[in-house]
mmCIF file of C-alpha atoms and ligand atoms in Angstrom:
data_model
loop_
_atom_site.group_PDB
_atom_site.id
_atom_site.type_symbol
_atom_site.label_atom_id
_atom_site.label_comp_id
_atom_site.label_asym_id
_atom_site.label_seq_id
_atom_site.Cartn_x
_atom_site.Cartn_y
_atom_site.Cartn_z
ATOM 1 C CA MET A 20 105.532 254.678 -49.676
ATOM 2 C CA PRO A 21 105.070 257.928 -51.710
ATOM 3 C CA LYS A 22 101.911 259.890 -50.873
ATOM 4 C CA LEU A 23 99.205 259.494 -53.561
ATOM 5 C CA THR A 24 98.031 262.764 -55.047
ATOM 6 C CA PHE A 25 94.506 262.640 -56.410
ATOM 7 C CA TYR A 26 92.997 264.998 -58.951
ATOM 8 C CA SER A 27 89.383 265.724 -59.740
ATOM 9 C CA VAL A 28 88.989 265.966 -63.544
ATOM 10 C CA ARG A 29 85.707 267.505 -64.724
ATOM 11 C CA MET A 30 84.591 268.090 -68.297
ATOM 12 C CA ARG A 31 81.622 269.942 -69.747
ATOM 13 C CA ALA A 32 81.000 270.357 -73.469
ATOM 14 C CA SER A 33 78.431 272.684 -75.004
ATOM 15 C CA ARG A 34 77.304 274.361 -78.211
ATOM 16 C CA GLY A 35 75.771 277.764 -77.583
ATOM 17 C CA SER A 36 73.384 277.233 -74.684
ATOM 18 C CA MET A 37 73.026 273.501 -75.458
ATOM 19 C CA HIS A 38 74.669 271.012 -73.111
ATOM 20 C CA ILE A 39 76.394 268.290 -75.164
ATOM 21 C CA SER A 40 78.088 266.124 -72.579
ATOM 22 C CA GLY A 41 79.710 266.035 -69.183
ATOM 23 C CA ALA A 42 82.003 263.600 -67.420
ATOM 24 C CA GLU A 43 84.140 263.469 -64.360
ATOM 25 C CA GLY A 44 86.257 261.324 -62.113
ATOM 26 C CA ILE A 45 88.994 261.213 -59.503
ATOM 27 C CA TYR A 46 92.371 260.070 -60.825
ATOM 28 C CA ASP A 47 95.948 259.466 -59.735
ATOM 29 C CA LYS A 48 98.353 262.138 -60.959
ATOM 30 C CA ASP A 49 99.885 259.726 -63.508
ATOM 31 C CA ASP A 50 96.529 259.133 -65.244
ATOM 32 C CA VAL A 51 95.404 262.747 -65.624
ATOM 33 C CA VAL A 52 96.876 263.392 -69.102
ATOM 34 C CA THR A 53 95.303 260.225 -70.542
ATOM 35 C CA ILE A 54 91.891 261.000 -69.092
ATOM 36 C CA VAL A 55 91.904 264.594 -70.365
ATOM 37 C CA GLN A 56 92.527 263.167 -73.860
ATOM 38 C CA GLU A 57 89.784 260.574 -73.429
ATOM 39 C CA TYR A 58 87.218 263.153 -72.267
ATOM 40 C CA THR A 59 88.122 265.455 -75.161
ATOM 41 C CA LYS A 60 87.795 262.631 -77.729
ATOM 42 C CA ARG A 61 84.458 261.667 -76.232
ATOM 43 C CA THR A 62 82.952 265.084 -76.953
ATOM 44 C CA PHE A 63 83.977 264.862 -80.635
ATOM 45 C CA LEU A 64 82.096 261.579 -81.021
ATOM 46 C CA HIS A 65 78.967 262.633 -79.179
ATOM 47 C CA GLU A 66 75.576 261.877 -80.729
ATOM 48 C CA LYS A 67 74.372 265.398 -79.862
ATOM 49 C CA GLY A 68 76.916 266.749 -82.355
ATOM 50 C CA ARG A 69 80.099 268.821 -82.224
ATOM 51 C CA ALA A 70 80.862 270.899 -79.148
ATOM 52 C CA GLU A 71 81.896 274.529 -79.588
ATOM 53 C CA GLU A 72 83.311 274.786 -76.120
ATOM 54 C CA ILE A 73 84.935 272.085 -73.993
ATOM 55 C CA ARG A 74 85.775 273.104 -70.453
ATOM 56 C CA ILE A 75 88.036 270.784 -68.508
ATOM 57 C CA ILE A 76 89.001 271.460 -64.909
ATOM 58 C CA VAL A 77 91.878 269.549 -63.339
ATOM 59 C CA GLU A 78 92.075 270.202 -59.635
ATOM 60 C CA GLU A 79 94.248 268.650 -56.945
ATOM 61 C CA LEU A 80 92.147 267.269 -54.092
ATOM 62 C CA LYS A 81 92.925 268.786 -50.736
ATOM 63 C CA GLU A 82 90.890 266.185 -48.853
ATOM 64 C CA LYS A 83 91.382 262.436 -48.781
ATOM 65 C CA PRO A 84 88.463 260.782 -50.666
ATOM 66 C CA VAL A 85 85.913 258.879 -48.575
ATOM 67 C CA ARG A 86 85.885 255.234 -49.728
ATOM 68 C CA ILE A 87 82.478 253.640 -50.202
ATOM 69 C CA HIS A 88 80.744 250.621 -51.790
ATOM 70 C CA SER A 89 78.621 250.919 -54.918
ATOM 71 C CA LEU A 90 74.870 250.368 -54.761
ATOM 72 C CA PRO A 91 73.765 246.970 -56.125
ATOM 73 C CA LEU A 92 72.519 247.125 -59.718
ATOM 74 C CA TYR A 93 69.399 245.534 -61.226
ATOM 75 C CA THR A 94 67.452 245.872 -64.458
ATOM 76 C CA LEU A 95 63.675 245.681 -64.841
ATOM 77 C CA ASN A 96 62.198 244.636 -68.158
ATOM 78 C CA THR A 97 60.015 247.732 -68.550
ATOM 79 C CA ARG A 98 58.473 247.642 -72.021
ATOM 80 C CA ASN A 99 57.572 251.301 -72.483
ATOM 81 C CA ALA A 100 57.505 254.709 -70.791
ATOM 82 C CA GLU A 101 54.216 253.996 -68.983
ATOM 83 C CA ALA A 102 55.544 250.737 -67.483
ATOM 84 C CA ALA A 103 58.768 252.486 -66.416
ATOM 85 C CA LYS A 104 56.758 255.257 -64.752
ATOM 86 C CA ARG A 105 54.540 252.722 -62.939
ATOM 87 C CA ALA A 106 57.587 250.795 -61.658
ATOM 88 C CA SER A 107 59.317 254.046 -60.563
ATOM 89 C CA SER A 108 56.215 255.133 -58.652
ATOM 90 C CA LYS A 109 55.965 251.812 -56.808
ATOM 91 C CA ILE A 110 59.643 251.811 -55.828
ATOM 92 C CA LEU A 111 59.832 255.476 -54.834
ATOM 93 C CA SER A 112 56.529 255.504 -52.946
ATOM 94 C CA SER A 113 57.657 252.443 -50.950
ATOM 95 C CA VAL A 114 60.270 254.661 -49.243
ATOM 96 C CA GLY A 115 57.758 257.416 -48.410
ATOM 97 C CA ILE A 116 57.922 259.691 -51.465
ATOM 98 C CA THR A 117 54.450 260.963 -52.345
ATOM 99 C CA GLU A 118 52.733 260.411 -55.717
ATOM 100 C CA ARG A 119 52.612 264.189 -56.058
ATOM 101 C CA ALA A 120 56.418 264.449 -55.795
ATOM 102 C CA ILE A 121 56.922 261.599 -58.283
ATOM 103 C CA GLU A 122 54.470 263.223 -60.751
ATOM 104 C CA GLU A 123 56.266 266.562 -60.375
ATOM 105 C CA ALA A 124 59.649 264.923 -61.094
ATOM 106 C CA PHE A 125 58.321 263.200 -64.246
ATOM 107 C CA LYS A 126 56.704 266.447 -65.360
ATOM 108 C CA CYS A 127 59.927 268.445 -64.958
ATOM 109 C CA LEU A 128 62.097 265.780 -66.629
ATOM 110 C CA THR A 129 59.829 265.537 -69.656
ATOM 111 C CA LEU A 130 59.161 269.245 -70.085
ATOM 112 C CA GLY A 131 61.792 269.782 -72.756
ATOM 113 C CA ILE A 132 64.427 271.581 -70.694
ATOM 114 C CA THR A 133 67.638 269.906 -69.594
ATOM 115 C CA MET A 134 69.245 271.358 -66.499
ATOM 116 C CA ARG A 135 73.017 271.062 -65.934
ATOM 117 C CA GLY A 136 72.501 269.559 -62.514
ATOM 118 C CA ALA A 137 69.855 267.683 -60.554
ATOM 119 C CA MET A 138 66.582 268.981 -59.109
ATOM 120 C CA LEU A 139 66.019 268.612 -55.386
ATOM 121 C CA LEU A 140 62.448 267.844 -54.342
ATOM 122 C CA ASP A 141 61.037 267.267 -50.899
ATOM 123 C CA ILE A 142 58.680 264.309 -50.459
ATOM 124 C CA GLU A 143 55.700 266.527 -51.334
ATOM 125 C CA GLY A 144 57.297 267.640 -54.600
ATOM 126 C CA VAL A 145 58.390 271.151 -53.590
ATOM 127 C CA ARG A 146 61.576 272.197 -55.417
ATOM 128 C CA LEU A 147 64.385 273.091 -53.000
ATOM 129 C CA GLU A 148 67.475 273.759 -55.106
ATOM 130 C CA PRO A 149 68.646 277.407 -54.907
ATOM 131 C CA ASP A 150 69.028 277.766 -58.697
ATOM 132 C CA LEU A 151 65.980 276.284 -60.424
ATOM 133 C CA LEU A 152 67.545 276.566 -63.895
ATOM 134 C CA ARG A 153 70.955 275.027 -63.188
ATOM 135 C CA GLY A 154 70.122 272.521 -60.445
ATOM 136 C CA VAL A 155 72.874 270.883 -58.407
ATOM 137 C CA ARG A 156 75.722 269.159 -60.236
ATOM 138 C CA VAL A 157 77.246 266.242 -58.316
ATOM 139 C CA THR A 158 81.035 266.383 -58.521
ATOM 140 C CA ARG A 159 84.191 264.852 -57.070
ATOM 141 C CA MET A 160 83.420 261.161 -57.322
ATOM 142 C CA GLY A 161 85.451 258.358 -58.832
ATOM 143 C CA ILE A 162 86.364 254.692 -58.635
ATOM 144 C CA THR A 163 89.588 252.857 -57.776
ATOM 145 C CA LYS A 164 91.311 250.920 -60.581
ATOM 146 C CA GLU A 165 90.582 247.576 -58.884
ATOM 147 C CA ALA A 166 86.884 248.394 -58.382
ATOM 148 C CA SER A 167 86.660 249.705 -61.957
ATOM 149 C CA ALA A 168 88.049 246.409 -63.312
ATOM 150 C CA ASP A 169 85.585 244.453 -61.150
ATOM 151 C CA LEU A 170 82.673 246.655 -62.303
ATOM 152 C CA SER A 171 83.675 246.241 -65.974
ATOM 153 C CA MET A 172 83.787 242.482 -65.504
ATOM 154 C CA LYS A 173 80.378 242.365 -63.788
ATOM 155 C CA LEU A 174 78.727 244.696 -66.330
ATOM 156 C CA GLY A 175 80.444 242.839 -69.193
ATOM 157 C CA LYS A 176 78.663 239.639 -68.165
ATOM 158 C CA LEU A 177 75.368 241.523 -68.537
ATOM 159 C CA GLY A 178 76.376 243.095 -71.872
ATOM 160 C CA ILE A 179 76.245 246.646 -70.458
ATOM 161 C CA ASN A 180 79.890 247.516 -69.835
ATOM 162 C CA ASN A 181 79.929 251.103 -71.082
ATOM 163 C CA SER A 182 80.898 254.469 -69.598
ATOM 164 C CA THR A 183 77.252 255.627 -69.346
ATOM 165 C CA VAL A 184 76.281 252.829 -66.949
ATOM 166 C CA LYS A 185 79.576 252.958 -65.041
ATOM 167 C CA GLU A 186 79.489 256.716 -64.510
ATOM 168 C CA ALA A 187 75.806 256.685 -63.535
ATOM 169 C CA LEU A 188 76.447 253.969 -60.906
ATOM 170 C CA ILE A 189 79.416 255.898 -59.476
ATOM 171 C CA LEU A 190 77.324 259.081 -59.213
ATOM 172 C CA VAL A 191 74.353 257.260 -57.663
ATOM 173 C CA SER A 192 76.574 255.533 -55.102
ATOM 174 C CA LYS A 193 77.946 258.880 -53.917
ATOM 175 C CA VAL A 194 74.519 260.545 -53.844
ATOM 176 C CA HIS A 195 72.745 257.809 -51.899
ATOM 177 C CA ARG A 196 75.356 257.672 -49.171
ATOM 178 C CA HIS A 197 73.943 260.936 -47.820
ATOM 179 C CA PRO A 198 71.200 260.355 -45.219
ATOM 180 C CA MET A 199 69.003 263.172 -46.591
ATOM 181 C CA ILE A 200 68.626 261.426 -49.974
ATOM 182 C CA LEU A 201 65.569 259.192 -50.085
ATOM 183 C CA GLY A 202 65.348 258.393 -53.772
ATOM 184 C CA GLU A 203 66.308 259.398 -57.294
ATOM 185 C CA LEU A 204 64.814 259.343 -60.778
ATOM 186 C CA CYS A 205 66.938 259.764 -63.916
ATOM 187 C CA ILE A 206 66.106 259.980 -67.608
ATOM 188 C CA SER A 207 69.087 260.363 -69.942
ATOM 189 C CA ASP A 208 69.224 263.507 -72.075
ATOM 190 C CA ASN A 209 70.975 261.632 -74.896
ATOM 191 C CA PRO A 210 68.458 261.217 -77.747
ATOM 192 C CA GLY A 211 69.553 257.635 -78.466
ATOM 193 C CA TYR A 212 69.757 256.449 -74.861
ATOM 194 C CA THR A 213 66.373 255.256 -73.690
ATOM 195 C CA THR A 214 67.294 253.521 -70.397
ATOM 196 C CA GLY A 215 66.789 255.502 -67.201
ATOM 197 C CA TYR A 216 66.810 254.453 -63.563
ATOM 198 C CA VAL A 217 65.396 254.897 -60.088
ATOM 199 C CA ALA A 218 67.545 254.454 -57.011
ATOM 200 C CA THR A 219 67.133 254.250 -53.260
ATOM 201 C CA ARG A 220 69.565 253.149 -50.556
ATOM 202 C CA ALA A 221 67.213 250.319 -49.632
ATOM 203 C CA HIS A 222 66.617 248.936 -53.134
ATOM 204 C CA GLY A 223 69.774 249.848 -55.057
ATOM 205 C CA TYR A 224 70.203 251.165 -58.608
ATOM 206 C CA ILE A 225 67.335 249.926 -60.758
ATOM 207 C CA ARG A 226 67.637 250.363 -64.507
ATOM 208 C CA LEU A 227 64.468 251.079 -66.469
ATOM 209 C CA PRO A 228 64.742 250.320 -70.201
ATOM 210 C CA ARG A 229 62.475 252.279 -72.595
ATOM 211 C CA ILE A 230 61.654 255.021 -70.064
ATOM 212 C CA LYS A 231 61.527 257.363 -73.053
ATOM 213 C CA LYS A 232 61.155 257.103 -76.826
ATOM 214 C CA LYS A 233 64.255 257.261 -79.022
ATOM 215 C CA GLY A 234 65.089 260.715 -80.350
ATOM 216 C CA ILE A 235 64.064 262.781 -77.299
ATOM 217 C CA PRO A 236 67.013 265.085 -76.521
ATOM 218 C CA TYR A 237 66.125 266.028 -72.948
ATOM 219 C CA GLY A 238 65.954 264.454 -69.502
ATOM 220 C CA GLY A 239 67.794 264.937 -66.218
ATOM 221 C CA ARG A 240 67.961 263.854 -62.593
ATOM 222 C CA ALA A 241 65.636 264.429 -59.631
ATOM 223 C CA PHE A 242 66.739 263.756 -56.045
ATOM 224 C CA PHE A 243 64.002 263.314 -53.443
ATOM 225 C CA ILE A 244 65.191 264.561 -50.095
ATOM 226 C CA THR A 245 64.040 264.602 -46.497
ATOM 227 C CA GLY A 246 64.993 266.302 -43.210
ATOM 228 C CA GLY A 247 68.225 268.179 -42.536
ATOM 229 C CA GLU A 248 69.843 271.239 -44.007
ATOM 230 C CA VAL A 249 69.813 271.606 -47.822
ATOM 231 C CA LYS A 250 72.988 273.708 -47.777
ATOM 232 C CA GLY A 251 74.949 270.916 -46.079
ATOM 233 C CA LEU A 252 73.610 268.365 -48.575
ATOM 234 C CA ILE A 253 74.642 270.547 -51.536
ATOM 235 C CA THR A 254 78.137 270.977 -50.062
ATOM 236 C CA TYR A 255 78.435 267.174 -49.769
ATOM 237 C CA LEU A 256 77.172 266.573 -53.330
ATOM 238 C CA GLN A 257 79.473 269.182 -54.848
ATOM 239 C CA THR A 258 82.634 269.068 -52.792
ATOM 240 C CA THR A 259 83.161 265.902 -50.732
ATOM 241 C CA PRO A 260 85.489 263.588 -52.685
ATOM 242 C CA VAL A 261 84.228 260.007 -52.773
ATOM 243 C CA LEU A 262 85.887 256.931 -54.303
ATOM 244 C CA ILE A 263 84.074 253.639 -54.925
ATOM 245 C CA ASN A 264 86.378 250.840 -53.760
ATOM 246 C CA LYS A 265 84.002 247.866 -53.694
ATOM 247 C CA ILE A 266 81.341 246.762 -56.150
ATOM 248 C CA GLU A 267 78.145 245.210 -54.851
ATOM 249 C CA PRO A 268 76.383 242.562 -56.987
ATOM 250 C CA CYS A 269 75.201 243.542 -60.478
ATOM 251 C CA ARG A 270 72.271 241.399 -61.528
ATOM 252 C CA GLY A 271 70.527 240.986 -64.849
ATOM 253 C CA VAL A 272 66.791 241.299 -65.357
ATOM 254 C CA VAL A 273 64.684 240.955 -62.199
ATOM 255 C CA THR A 274 60.977 241.492 -61.521
ATOM 256 C CA LEU A 275 59.438 244.370 -59.576
ATOM 257 C CA ASN A 276 58.479 241.793 -56.950
ATOM 258 C CA ASP A 277 62.143 240.851 -56.515
ATOM 259 C CA ILE A 278 62.835 244.518 -55.782
ATOM 260 C CA ILE A 279 59.980 245.519 -53.481
ATOM 261 C CA GLY A 280 58.769 242.117 -52.382
HETATM 262 C C1 PML B 317 73.085 259.595 -68.528
HETATM 263 O O1 PML B 317 72.777 259.833 -69.697
HETATM 264 O O2 PML B 317 74.194 259.897 -68.075
HETATM 265 C C2 PML B 317 72.149 258.882 -67.630
HETATM 266 C C3 PML B 317 72.221 257.438 -67.834
HETATM 267 C C4 PML B 317 71.178 256.698 -67.100
HETATM 268 C C5 PML B 317 71.099 255.204 -67.299
HETATM 269 C C6 PML B 317 72.363 254.446 -67.302
HETATM 270 C C7 PML B 317 72.118 252.936 -67.385
HETATM 271 O O3 PML B 317 71.933 252.425 -68.492
HETATM 272 O O4 PML B 317 72.127 252.270 -66.354
#
């Protein structure tokens, strides 16, 4: 059998200092040209407007990707930003993250600045990423064709089969495989996208509709971390190639009680 060559394809589009969109995946050699076209097209249609600069990196992977399962997916019926914040606090504090850290994450994500990457906070809310303006961008993750078809089918049944949900679940599944990651909070920076999420290894990926009001053009990701060496975690997040090869259940609307009992 011929050896499979994988490529990491990463795209970032911007206008001046404004981040417009980003996307990435791991692809077989034969699919690279198509995906470069798709990423480019996507930036031209973006709701944040036209990009002035589109940077695409295509890089052959030197390491074999680690194959992992996705996190299970759920949606809570949060009616507004306050309800989404309350639900996030309950879920994140149930794994040992302090109220202070959760408050700090919400404060930073609603401040009006969007970082390129994620913030790292310890469970007391102290920021640990080396570059406080850029954060840590998670890269080198993807999904096999079979798992992608299964995910599309499962999300399709829930009426949410779009690249935003798929790419967020792929990213989350890579992030939460690392033992130093305790939890995550995400608010989209797309003005029209008002669903965010919290995630933990124990509870899964929990979508939070209406976590922000329509029209707000900022947001971001916060990872809550514990123990271990931050440098090693950053190396994993940025360089270890990971492919999702199995999709765990994707459920529709559940209650907070279903999640934390
Ligand atoms: C993003 O804009 O990339 C973050 C999306 C978060 C929510 C995705 C979902 O609807 O599950």
